[in-house]
Structures are given as C-alpha cells and as structure tokens.
PDB file of C-alpha atoms in Angstrom:
ATOM      1  CA  UNK W   1      10.260  19.798 -20.006  1.00  0.00           C
ATOM      2  CA  UNK W   2       6.529  19.721 -19.191  1.00  0.00           C
ATOM      3  CA  UNK W   3       3.709  19.221 -21.633  1.00  0.00           C
ATOM      4  CA  UNK W   4       0.326  20.724 -20.814  1.00  0.00           C
ATOM      5  CA  UNK W   5      -2.501  19.121 -22.745  1.00  0.00           C
ATOM      6  CA  UNK W   6      -0.326  18.849 -25.876  1.00  0.00           C
ATOM      7  CA  UNK W   7      -1.200  16.882 -28.992  1.00  0.00           C
ATOM      8  CA  UNK W   8      -0.083  13.311 -29.678  1.00  0.00           C
ATOM      9  CA  UNK W   9       2.626  14.643 -32.023  1.00  0.00           C
ATOM     10  CA  UNK W  10       4.000  16.805 -29.222  1.00  0.00           C
ATOM     11  CA  UNK W  11       4.247  13.796 -26.950  1.00  0.00           C
ATOM     12  CA  UNK W  12       6.030  11.782 -29.654  1.00  0.00           C
ATOM     13  CA  UNK W  13       8.448  14.657 -30.197  1.00  0.00           C
ATOM     14  CA  UNK W  14       9.165  14.750 -26.458  1.00  0.00           C
ATOM     15  CA  UNK W  15       9.747  11.003 -26.344  1.00  0.00           C
ATOM     16  CA  UNK W  16      12.135  11.182 -29.305  1.00  0.00           C
ATOM     17  CA  UNK W  17      14.032  14.037 -27.689  1.00  0.00           C
ATOM     18  CA  UNK W  18      14.239  12.139 -24.452  1.00  0.00           C
ATOM     19  CA  UNK W  19      15.629   9.061 -26.234  1.00  0.00           C
ATOM     20  CA  UNK W  20      18.315  11.164 -27.888  1.00  0.00           C
ATOM     21  CA  UNK W  21      19.278  12.840 -24.615  1.00  0.00           C
ATOM     22  CA  UNK W  22      19.666   9.459 -22.933  1.00  0.00           C
ATOM     23  CA  UNK W  23      22.838   8.882 -24.980  1.00  0.00           C
ATOM     24  CA  UNK W  24      24.382  11.873 -23.244  1.00  0.00           C
ATOM     25  CA  UNK W  25      22.894  12.231 -19.782  1.00  0.00           C
ATOM     26  CA  UNK W  26      19.831  10.005 -19.387  1.00  0.00           C
ATOM     27  CA  UNK W  27      16.334  11.230 -18.656  1.00  0.00           C
ATOM     28  CA  UNK W  28      13.095  10.342 -16.970  1.00  0.00           C
ATOM     29  CA  UNK W  29      10.416   8.595 -19.032  1.00  0.00           C
ATOM     30  CA  UNK W  30       7.083  10.246 -19.645  1.00  0.00           C
ATOM     31  CA  UNK W  31       4.167   8.937 -17.646  1.00  0.00           C
ATOM     32  CA  UNK W  32       0.988   7.607 -19.230  1.00  0.00           C
ATOM     33  CA  UNK W  33      -0.518  11.084 -19.501  1.00  0.00           C
ATOM     34  CA  UNK W  34       2.448  12.382 -21.538  1.00  0.00           C
ATOM     35  CA  UNK W  35       3.663  14.515 -18.627  1.00  0.00           C
ATOM     36  CA  UNK W  36       7.321  14.593 -17.690  1.00  0.00           C
ATOM     37  CA  UNK W  37       8.248  14.727 -13.992  1.00  0.00           C
ATOM     38  CA  UNK W  38       8.767  18.204 -12.566  1.00  0.00           C
ATOM     39  CA  UNK W  39      12.454  19.064 -12.845  1.00  0.00           C
ATOM     40  CA  UNK W  40      12.497  20.782  -9.469  1.00  0.00           C
ATOM     41  CA  UNK W  41      10.588  18.094  -7.565  1.00  0.00           C
ATOM     42  CA  UNK W  42      12.491  16.695  -4.561  1.00  0.00           C
ATOM     43  CA  UNK W  43      13.574  13.072  -4.712  1.00  0.00           C
ATOM     44  CA  UNK W  44      11.401  10.821  -2.544  1.00  0.00           C
ATOM     45  CA  UNK W  45      12.863   9.963   0.854  1.00  0.00           C
ATOM     46  CA  UNK W  46      14.471   6.557   1.245  1.00  0.00           C
ATOM     47  CA  UNK W  47      15.184   4.748   4.485  1.00  0.00           C
ATOM     48  CA  UNK W  48      17.563   2.212   2.943  1.00  0.00           C
ATOM     49  CA  UNK W  49      15.526  -0.584   4.569  1.00  0.00           C
ATOM     50  CA  UNK W  50      12.347  -0.818   2.542  1.00  0.00           C
ATOM     51  CA  UNK W  51      11.859  -4.059   0.663  1.00  0.00           C
ATOM     52  CA  UNK W  52      10.183  -4.717  -2.683  1.00  0.00           C
ATOM     53  CA  UNK W  53       6.852  -6.514  -2.235  1.00  0.00           C
ATOM     54  CA  UNK W  54       8.141  -9.168  -4.629  1.00  0.00           C
ATOM     55  CA  UNK W  55      10.733 -10.039  -1.968  1.00  0.00           C
ATOM     56  CA  UNK W  56       8.328  -9.658   0.935  1.00  0.00           C
ATOM     57  CA  UNK W  57       5.412 -12.040   0.265  1.00  0.00           C
ATOM     58  CA  UNK W  58       4.276 -12.228   3.902  1.00  0.00           C
ATOM     59  CA  UNK W  59       4.573  -8.522   4.701  1.00  0.00           C
ATOM     60  CA  UNK W  60       6.894  -8.972   7.671  1.00  0.00           C
ATOM     61  CA  UNK W  61       9.734  -6.897   6.192  1.00  0.00           C
ATOM     62  CA  UNK W  62       9.645  -3.092   6.294  1.00  0.00           C
ATOM     63  CA  UNK W  63       8.274  -0.610   3.823  1.00  0.00           C
ATOM     64  CA  UNK W  64       7.421  -0.669   0.154  1.00  0.00           C
ATOM     65  CA  UNK W  65      10.462  -0.255  -2.094  1.00  0.00           C
ATOM     66  CA  UNK W  66       9.992   0.531  -5.801  1.00  0.00           C
ATOM     67  CA  UNK W  67       9.830  -2.169  -8.449  1.00  0.00           C
ATOM     68  CA  UNK W  68      12.441  -0.908 -10.898  1.00  0.00           C
ATOM     69  CA  UNK W  69      13.831  -3.544 -13.254  1.00  0.00           C
ATOM     70  CA  UNK W  70      12.077  -4.721 -16.414  1.00  0.00           C
ATOM     71  CA  UNK W  71      12.373  -8.296 -15.159  1.00  0.00           C
ATOM     72  CA  UNK W  72      10.615  -7.465 -11.877  1.00  0.00           C
ATOM     73  CA  UNK W  73       7.943  -5.487 -13.721  1.00  0.00           C
ATOM     74  CA  UNK W  74       7.278  -8.578 -15.852  1.00  0.00           C
ATOM     75  CA  UNK W  75       6.951 -10.696 -12.686  1.00  0.00           C
ATOM     76  CA  UNK W  76       4.601  -8.065 -11.241  1.00  0.00           C
ATOM     77  CA  UNK W  77       2.392  -8.082 -14.342  1.00  0.00           C
ATOM     78  CA  UNK W  78       2.173 -11.880 -14.289  1.00  0.00           C
ATOM     79  CA  UNK W  79       1.042 -11.735 -10.672  1.00  0.00           C
ATOM     80  CA  UNK W  80      -1.584  -9.068 -11.397  1.00  0.00           C
ATOM     81  CA  UNK W  81      -2.796 -10.863 -14.519  1.00  0.00           C
ATOM     82  CA  UNK W  82      -3.741 -13.864 -12.362  1.00  0.00           C
ATOM     83  CA  UNK W  83      -6.364 -11.850 -10.438  1.00  0.00           C
ATOM     84  CA  UNK W  84     -10.039 -12.650 -10.888  1.00  0.00           C
ATOM     85  CA  UNK W  85     -12.372  -9.759 -11.620  1.00  0.00           C
ATOM     86  CA  UNK W  86     -15.974  -8.871 -10.795  1.00  0.00           C
ATOM     87  CA  UNK W  87     -18.010  -5.780 -10.025  1.00  0.00           C
ATOM     88  CA  UNK W  88     -18.172  -4.343  -6.512  1.00  0.00           C
ATOM     89  CA  UNK W  89     -21.171  -5.610  -4.603  1.00  0.00           C
ATOM     90  CA  UNK W  90     -23.332  -3.508  -2.290  1.00  0.00           C
ATOM     91  CA  UNK W  91     -21.845  -2.000   0.845  1.00  0.00           C
ATOM     92  CA  UNK W  92     -25.005  -2.884   2.746  1.00  0.00           C
ATOM     93  CA  UNK W  93     -24.245  -4.197   6.229  1.00  0.00           C
ATOM     94  CA  UNK W  94     -20.600  -3.114   6.297  1.00  0.00           C
ATOM     95  CA  UNK W  95     -19.242  -2.035   9.680  1.00  0.00           C
ATOM     96  CA  UNK W  96     -15.609  -1.812  10.761  1.00  0.00           C
ATOM     97  CA  UNK W  97     -16.401  -3.853  13.870  1.00  0.00           C
ATOM     98  CA  UNK W  98     -17.294  -6.851  11.694  1.00  0.00           C
ATOM     99  CA  UNK W  99     -13.547  -7.147  11.054  1.00  0.00           C
ATOM    100  CA  UNK W 100     -12.806  -7.145  14.782  1.00  0.00           C
ATOM    101  CA  UNK W 101     -11.725  -4.293  17.021  1.00  0.00           C
ATOM    102  CA  UNK W 102      -8.596  -2.358  16.064  1.00  0.00           C
ATOM    103  CA  UNK W 103      -5.820  -3.520  16.529  1.00  0.00           C
ATOM    104  CA  UNK W 104      -6.046  -7.116  17.726  1.00  0.00           C
ATOM    105  CA  UNK W 105      -3.071  -9.184  18.874  1.00  0.00           C
ATOM    106  CA  UNK W 106      -5.197 -12.301  19.302  1.00  0.00           C
ATOM    107  CA  UNK W 107      -5.808 -13.190  15.639  1.00  0.00           C
ATOM    108  CA  UNK W 108      -4.493 -16.625  14.720  1.00  0.00           C
ATOM    109  CA  UNK W 109      -3.114 -17.361  11.270  1.00  0.00           C
ATOM    110  CA  UNK W 110      -1.276 -14.085  10.558  1.00  0.00           C
ATOM    111  CA  UNK W 111       2.354 -13.093  11.205  1.00  0.00           C
ATOM    112  CA  UNK W 112       3.214 -11.120  14.366  1.00  0.00           C
ATOM    113  CA  UNK W 113       0.047 -12.269  16.182  1.00  0.00           C
ATOM    114  CA  UNK W 114       0.039 -13.138  19.878  1.00  0.00           C
ATOM    115  CA  UNK W 115       3.418 -11.529  20.541  1.00  0.00           C
ATOM    116  CA  UNK W 116       2.113  -9.319  23.347  1.00  0.00           C
ATOM    117  CA  UNK W 117       1.996  -6.211  21.158  1.00  0.00           C
ATOM    118  CA  UNK W 118      -1.020  -4.894  19.263  1.00  0.00           C
ATOM    119  CA  UNK W 119      -1.043  -4.768  15.463  1.00  0.00           C
ATOM    120  CA  UNK W 120      -0.589  -0.992  15.192  1.00  0.00           C
ATOM    121  CA  UNK W 121       2.572  -0.992  17.292  1.00  0.00           C
ATOM    122  CA  UNK W 122       3.864  -4.066  15.459  1.00  0.00           C
ATOM    123  CA  UNK W 123       3.594  -2.170  12.164  1.00  0.00           C
ATOM    124  CA  UNK W 124       5.165   1.007  13.548  1.00  0.00           C
ATOM    125  CA  UNK W 125       8.069  -1.069  14.874  1.00  0.00           C
ATOM    126  CA  UNK W 126       8.391  -2.828  11.496  1.00  0.00           C
ATOM    127  CA  UNK W 127       8.570   0.337   9.396  1.00  0.00           C
ATOM    128  CA  UNK W 128       9.653   3.118  11.754  1.00  0.00           C
ATOM    129  CA  UNK W 129      13.165   4.194  12.617  1.00  0.00           C
ATOM    130  CA  UNK W 130      14.618   5.911  15.670  1.00  0.00           C
ATOM    131  CA  UNK W 131      11.971   4.252  17.818  1.00  0.00           C
ATOM    132  CA  UNK W 132      11.345   5.472  21.355  1.00  0.00           C
ATOM    133  CA  UNK W 133       9.186   3.373  23.660  1.00  0.00           C
ATOM    134  CA  UNK W 134       6.965   4.206  26.611  1.00  0.00           C
ATOM    135  CA  UNK W 135       8.893   3.831  29.833  1.00  0.00           C
ATOM    136  CA  UNK W 136       8.891   0.196  30.912  1.00  0.00           C
ATOM    137  CA  UNK W 137       7.519  -1.076  27.577  1.00  0.00           C
ATOM    138  CA  UNK W 138       9.144  -2.720  24.578  1.00  0.00           C
ATOM    139  CA  UNK W 139       5.864  -2.500  22.641  1.00  0.00           C
ATOM    140  CA  UNK W 140       4.259   0.952  22.840  1.00  0.00           C
ATOM    141  CA  UNK W 141       6.105   3.341  20.516  1.00  0.00           C
ATOM    142  CA  UNK W 142       5.871   7.008  21.565  1.00  0.00           C
ATOM    143  CA  UNK W 143       7.970   8.533  18.766  1.00  0.00           C
ATOM    144  CA  UNK W 144       9.664   7.499  15.551  1.00  0.00           C
ATOM    145  CA  UNK W 145      10.710   8.596  12.077  1.00  0.00           C
ATOM    146  CA  UNK W 146       8.732   7.218   9.137  1.00  0.00           C
ATOM    147  CA  UNK W 147       9.858   7.376   5.528  1.00  0.00           C
ATOM    148  CA  UNK W 148       6.379   7.421   4.058  1.00  0.00           C
ATOM    149  CA  UNK W 149       6.106   5.354   0.868  1.00  0.00           C
ATOM    150  CA  UNK W 150       2.913   7.063  -0.317  1.00  0.00           C
ATOM    151  CA  UNK W 151       4.371  10.586  -0.482  1.00  0.00           C
ATOM    152  CA  UNK W 152       8.131  10.028  -0.387  1.00  0.00           C
ATOM    153  CA  UNK W 153       8.299  12.388   2.604  1.00  0.00           C
ATOM    154  CA  UNK W 154       9.905  11.867   5.986  1.00  0.00           C
ATOM    155  CA  UNK W 155       7.407  12.131   8.839  1.00  0.00           C
ATOM    156  CA  UNK W 156       8.520  12.820  12.405  1.00  0.00           C
ATOM    157  CA  UNK W 157       5.823  11.203  14.515  1.00  0.00           C
ATOM    158  CA  UNK W 158       4.880  11.517  18.182  1.00  0.00           C
ATOM    159  CA  UNK W 159       2.143   9.541  19.922  1.00  0.00           C
ATOM    160  CA  UNK W 160       0.616  12.819  21.098  1.00  0.00           C
ATOM    161  CA  UNK W 161      -0.163  13.472  17.397  1.00  0.00           C
ATOM    162  CA  UNK W 162      -1.260   9.925  16.655  1.00  0.00           C
ATOM    163  CA  UNK W 163      -3.243  10.606  13.465  1.00  0.00           C
ATOM    164  CA  UNK W 164      -0.216  12.131  11.740  1.00  0.00           C
ATOM    165  CA  UNK W 165       0.606   8.519  10.834  1.00  0.00           C
ATOM    166  CA  UNK W 166      -2.204   6.083  10.080  1.00  0.00           C
ATOM    167  CA  UNK W 167      -2.130   2.367   9.334  1.00  0.00           C
ATOM    168  CA  UNK W 168      -3.533   1.855   5.845  1.00  0.00           C
ATOM    169  CA  UNK W 169      -5.353  -1.273   4.783  1.00  0.00           C
ATOM    170  CA  UNK W 170      -3.899  -1.519   1.283  1.00  0.00           C
ATOM    171  CA  UNK W 171      -6.981  -3.446   0.195  1.00  0.00           C
ATOM    172  CA  UNK W 172      -9.614  -1.455   2.123  1.00  0.00           C
ATOM    173  CA  UNK W 173     -11.916  -3.379   4.432  1.00  0.00           C
ATOM    174  CA  UNK W 174     -15.111  -2.042   2.867  1.00  0.00           C
ATOM    175  CA  UNK W 175     -13.697  -3.013  -0.545  1.00  0.00           C
ATOM    176  CA  UNK W 176     -13.101  -6.520   0.864  1.00  0.00           C
ATOM    177  CA  UNK W 177     -16.693  -6.562   2.114  1.00  0.00           C
ATOM    178  CA  UNK W 178     -18.041  -5.660  -1.313  1.00  0.00           C
ATOM    179  CA  UNK W 179     -15.851  -8.219  -3.084  1.00  0.00           C
ATOM    180  CA  UNK W 180     -16.894 -11.181  -0.935  1.00  0.00           C
ATOM    181  CA  UNK W 181     -15.789 -10.763   2.688  1.00  0.00           C
ATOM    182  CA  UNK W 182     -19.405 -10.147   3.703  1.00  0.00           C
ATOM    183  CA  UNK W 183     -19.847 -13.925   3.425  1.00  0.00           C
ATOM    184  CA  UNK W 184     -16.733 -14.811   5.421  1.00  0.00           C
ATOM    185  CA  UNK W 185     -16.474 -15.994   9.003  1.00  0.00           C
ATOM    186  CA  UNK W 186     -15.545 -13.371  11.554  1.00  0.00           C
ATOM    187  CA  UNK W 187     -12.190 -15.109  12.089  1.00  0.00           C
ATOM    188  CA  UNK W 188     -11.223 -14.674   8.432  1.00  0.00           C
ATOM    189  CA  UNK W 189     -12.293 -11.022   8.438  1.00  0.00           C
ATOM    190  CA  UNK W 190     -10.149 -10.430  11.524  1.00  0.00           C
ATOM    191  CA  UNK W 191      -7.206 -11.977   9.687  1.00  0.00           C
ATOM    192  CA  UNK W 192      -7.315  -9.640   6.684  1.00  0.00           C
ATOM    193  CA  UNK W 193      -7.782  -6.654   9.019  1.00  0.00           C
ATOM    194  CA  UNK W 194      -4.638  -7.510  11.008  1.00  0.00           C
ATOM    195  CA  UNK W 195      -2.418  -9.176   8.413  1.00  0.00           C
ATOM    196  CA  UNK W 196       0.859  -7.209   7.979  1.00  0.00           C
ATOM    197  CA  UNK W 197       0.681  -8.039   4.266  1.00  0.00           C
ATOM    198  CA  UNK W 198      -2.319  -5.703   4.058  1.00  0.00           C
ATOM    199  CA  UNK W 199      -0.995  -2.969   6.355  1.00  0.00           C
ATOM    200  CA  UNK W 200       1.320   0.020   5.900  1.00  0.00           C
ATOM    201  CA  UNK W 201       2.021   2.947   8.245  1.00  0.00           C
ATOM    202  CA  UNK W 202       1.666   6.045   6.050  1.00  0.00           C
ATOM    203  CA  UNK W 203       1.089   9.785   6.115  1.00  0.00           C
ATOM    204  CA  UNK W 204      -2.301  10.301   7.782  1.00  0.00           C
ATOM    205  CA  UNK W 205      -3.848  12.956   5.513  1.00  0.00           C
ATOM    206  CA  UNK W 206      -2.788  11.035   2.404  1.00  0.00           C
ATOM    207  CA  UNK W 207      -4.408   7.886   3.750  1.00  0.00           C
ATOM    208  CA  UNK W 208      -7.560   9.878   4.448  1.00  0.00           C
ATOM    209  CA  UNK W 209      -7.748  10.923   0.802  1.00  0.00           C
ATOM    210  CA  UNK W 210      -7.740   7.245  -0.234  1.00  0.00           C
ATOM    211  CA  UNK W 211     -10.821   6.259   1.759  1.00  0.00           C
ATOM    212  CA  UNK W 212     -12.063   2.875   0.422  1.00  0.00           C
ATOM    213  CA  UNK W 213     -10.851   3.392  -3.159  1.00  0.00           C
ATOM    214  CA  UNK W 214      -9.376   0.744  -5.399  1.00  0.00           C
ATOM    215  CA  UNK W 215      -6.376   1.485  -7.671  1.00  0.00           C
ATOM    216  CA  UNK W 216      -8.574   2.748 -10.514  1.00  0.00           C
ATOM    217  CA  UNK W 217      -9.735   5.603  -8.266  1.00  0.00           C
ATOM    218  CA  UNK W 218      -6.684   6.225  -6.081  1.00  0.00           C
ATOM    219  CA  UNK W 219      -2.932   5.659  -6.309  1.00  0.00           C
ATOM    220  CA  UNK W 220      -0.140   6.934  -4.045  1.00  0.00           C
ATOM    221  CA  UNK W 221       1.112  10.409  -5.004  1.00  0.00           C
ATOM    222  CA  UNK W 222       4.663   9.003  -5.124  1.00  0.00           C
ATOM    223  CA  UNK W 223       4.752   7.604  -8.663  1.00  0.00           C
ATOM    224  CA  UNK W 224       7.901   5.575  -7.963  1.00  0.00           C
ATOM    225  CA  UNK W 225       6.035   3.093  -5.792  1.00  0.00           C
ATOM    226  CA  UNK W 226       2.792   2.751  -7.752  1.00  0.00           C
ATOM    227  CA  UNK W 227       3.828  -0.594  -9.233  1.00  0.00           C
ATOM    228  CA  UNK W 228       4.850  -1.809  -5.770  1.00  0.00           C
ATOM    229  CA  UNK W 229       1.517  -0.651  -4.366  1.00  0.00           C
ATOM    230  CA  UNK W 230      -0.286  -2.538  -7.141  1.00  0.00           C
ATOM    231  CA  UNK W 231       1.723  -5.674  -6.395  1.00  0.00           C
ATOM    232  CA  UNK W 232       0.881  -5.469  -2.696  1.00  0.00           C
ATOM    233  CA  UNK W 233      -2.814  -4.975  -3.510  1.00  0.00           C
ATOM    234  CA  UNK W 234      -2.626  -8.066  -5.758  1.00  0.00           C
ATOM    235  CA  UNK W 235      -0.823 -10.119  -3.097  1.00  0.00           C
ATOM    236  CA  UNK W 236      -3.620  -9.465  -0.611  1.00  0.00           C
ATOM    237  CA  UNK W 237      -6.256 -10.241  -3.240  1.00  0.00           C
ATOM    238  CA  UNK W 238      -4.635 -13.577  -4.073  1.00  0.00           C
ATOM    239  CA  UNK W 239      -3.946 -14.619  -0.484  1.00  0.00           C
ATOM    240  CA  UNK W 240      -7.573 -14.078   0.508  1.00  0.00           C
ATOM    241  CA  UNK W 241      -9.035 -15.228  -2.824  1.00  0.00           C
ATOM    242  CA  UNK W 242     -10.849 -11.942  -3.376  1.00  0.00           C
ATOM    243  CA  UNK W 243     -11.463 -10.610  -6.885  1.00  0.00           C
ATOM    244  CA  UNK W 244     -10.829  -7.015  -7.941  1.00  0.00           C
ATOM    245  CA  UNK W 245     -12.764  -4.887 -10.390  1.00  0.00           C
ATOM    246  CA  UNK W 246     -11.765  -5.007 -14.052  1.00  0.00           C
ATOM    247  CA  UNK W 247     -10.907  -1.293 -13.918  1.00  0.00           C
ATOM    248  CA  UNK W 248      -8.672  -1.808 -10.879  1.00  0.00           C
ATOM    249  CA  UNK W 249      -6.857  -4.696 -12.545  1.00  0.00           C
ATOM    250  CA  UNK W 250      -6.271  -2.677 -15.713  1.00  0.00           C
ATOM    251  CA  UNK W 251      -4.878   0.256 -13.720  1.00  0.00           C
ATOM    252  CA  UNK W 252      -2.597  -2.014 -11.702  1.00  0.00           C
ATOM    253  CA  UNK W 253      -1.152  -3.512 -14.893  1.00  0.00           C
ATOM    254  CA  UNK W 254      -0.508  -0.022 -16.278  1.00  0.00           C
ATOM    255  CA  UNK W 255       1.550   0.901 -13.215  1.00  0.00           C
ATOM    256  CA  UNK W 256       3.867  -2.019 -13.922  1.00  0.00           C
ATOM    257  CA  UNK W 257       4.347  -1.284 -17.615  1.00  0.00           C
ATOM    258  CA  UNK W 258       1.353  -3.207 -18.918  1.00  0.00           C
TER     259      UNK W 258
END
C-alpha cells in the first residue's frame, strides 16, 4: 500500500488498517511522511557483524546496526536530547588540511592510532569482509566486500576503483569548523578527523551526495539505520563538545521516534 500526497484522513485509515493486519501477519509502520515502504523493495544487506552505536561508544567495532527496540530508541532520544544547539557559523577559513593530511596514523588520543596502518585502511579492515592484502603487507587492503550501511547494498571493492568506497566523516569536518572547531588546536582537529567514532566506509556516490550536510538536510537512504546514524552523529558531537543546529537535533530525535 502506498499513499501519494493523500489527506490526513487517508493516512489515519492506512494506520488503522495496518494495526488490524498486525493481528494476522504484521506490517511495516508508516514513515513520518505517511508513506509505506515499497512492497517490492529488497531487504537491506546485513553482514551479521555490524554493531549498534549504543553498544559501540568508541567506534572500534564494525558497522552501524539498526536501533530497533523501543527501549534502545528511548536511550537514543535521551542521548540526542542532551546535545547543545546553535546556528552554523561562517565557513570562512575552512580547509581540509587544517584537520591534518588524510589519513594520519600519528594522531594521539584516538583508537587505532600509531599501529603502523593509516586510518583509511584501519576502517576498511574494521568494516570490510573477505579482505585481501597487498603482497607482503598486513595493512594495505586491495579488495574486500562491504555491506554498506547507508544504502543497504553489498559493494565489491577493489583498490583500483578506490572511490567506489569512501570514508565518511559522520559529522562533516566543515560542519565541525562552523560549529566551533575553527577555534581548536590543530591536534584536536586531527583527532576528530581520524577518530573511528566519526568514520564509516560507505558507498562512494552516496557519500558524495551528503557533502557537508547535517541530518536536517541529509540522511542515509536506508531508513533502517537513520536512528543509528543520528546516534553516531550525537556521540561525536558529545565527545568533542560541539553543538548541532536546532533543526539537526529535531530531525535526529524524529529518526528515533521522538
């Protein structure tokens, strides 16, 4: 069942029908726009390893599993509700290099640092499966399978097509700059740029569509992990004591049932 720009009464009728059907076979809930999921849509890929951000507070465990239970959604909302808000400042002076070169292994104060492997390969090893390494190396990954949390698709990646998988800064660096990182020391900026809590290997084109957006402007296409994405965004915000915009906070709460 799919509603296309229907009235409020149509949405209520759909919800009532859905509730009745649950007694027999169960059904998917309507999203906030009153649109039911497409019946023929494929189920998102799952690697069986991904961990909920609520159980992965330092970002060292793989992936981004959905937040599914009402109890966990309540925990997620409490976390998001604790965020400070303010408007985005000017982007004046922002340059990627002010957060250090990509991808540094020499940043103190973040997990996986100084292990002899750069941040990008650390993240690919964390989240990828079926890893193949460059001959003579236990660091440089040349191929792997990624179950992309943002799209729910499985991506077969080869180093020769490097941009097919990109490492996303969940809380974008230019967003950080506008929310206060412009006043930080270079060391602290290098930390947030290389902290696995703020980093996810994802489908490259999808990451490109995000740019430097906050949650009010961009959310992963895979609706099942939007609450998890919001939690991870909040975890980075809290760890680095950065505010978010009021619109971003409101959208994050909505993804977790708020």
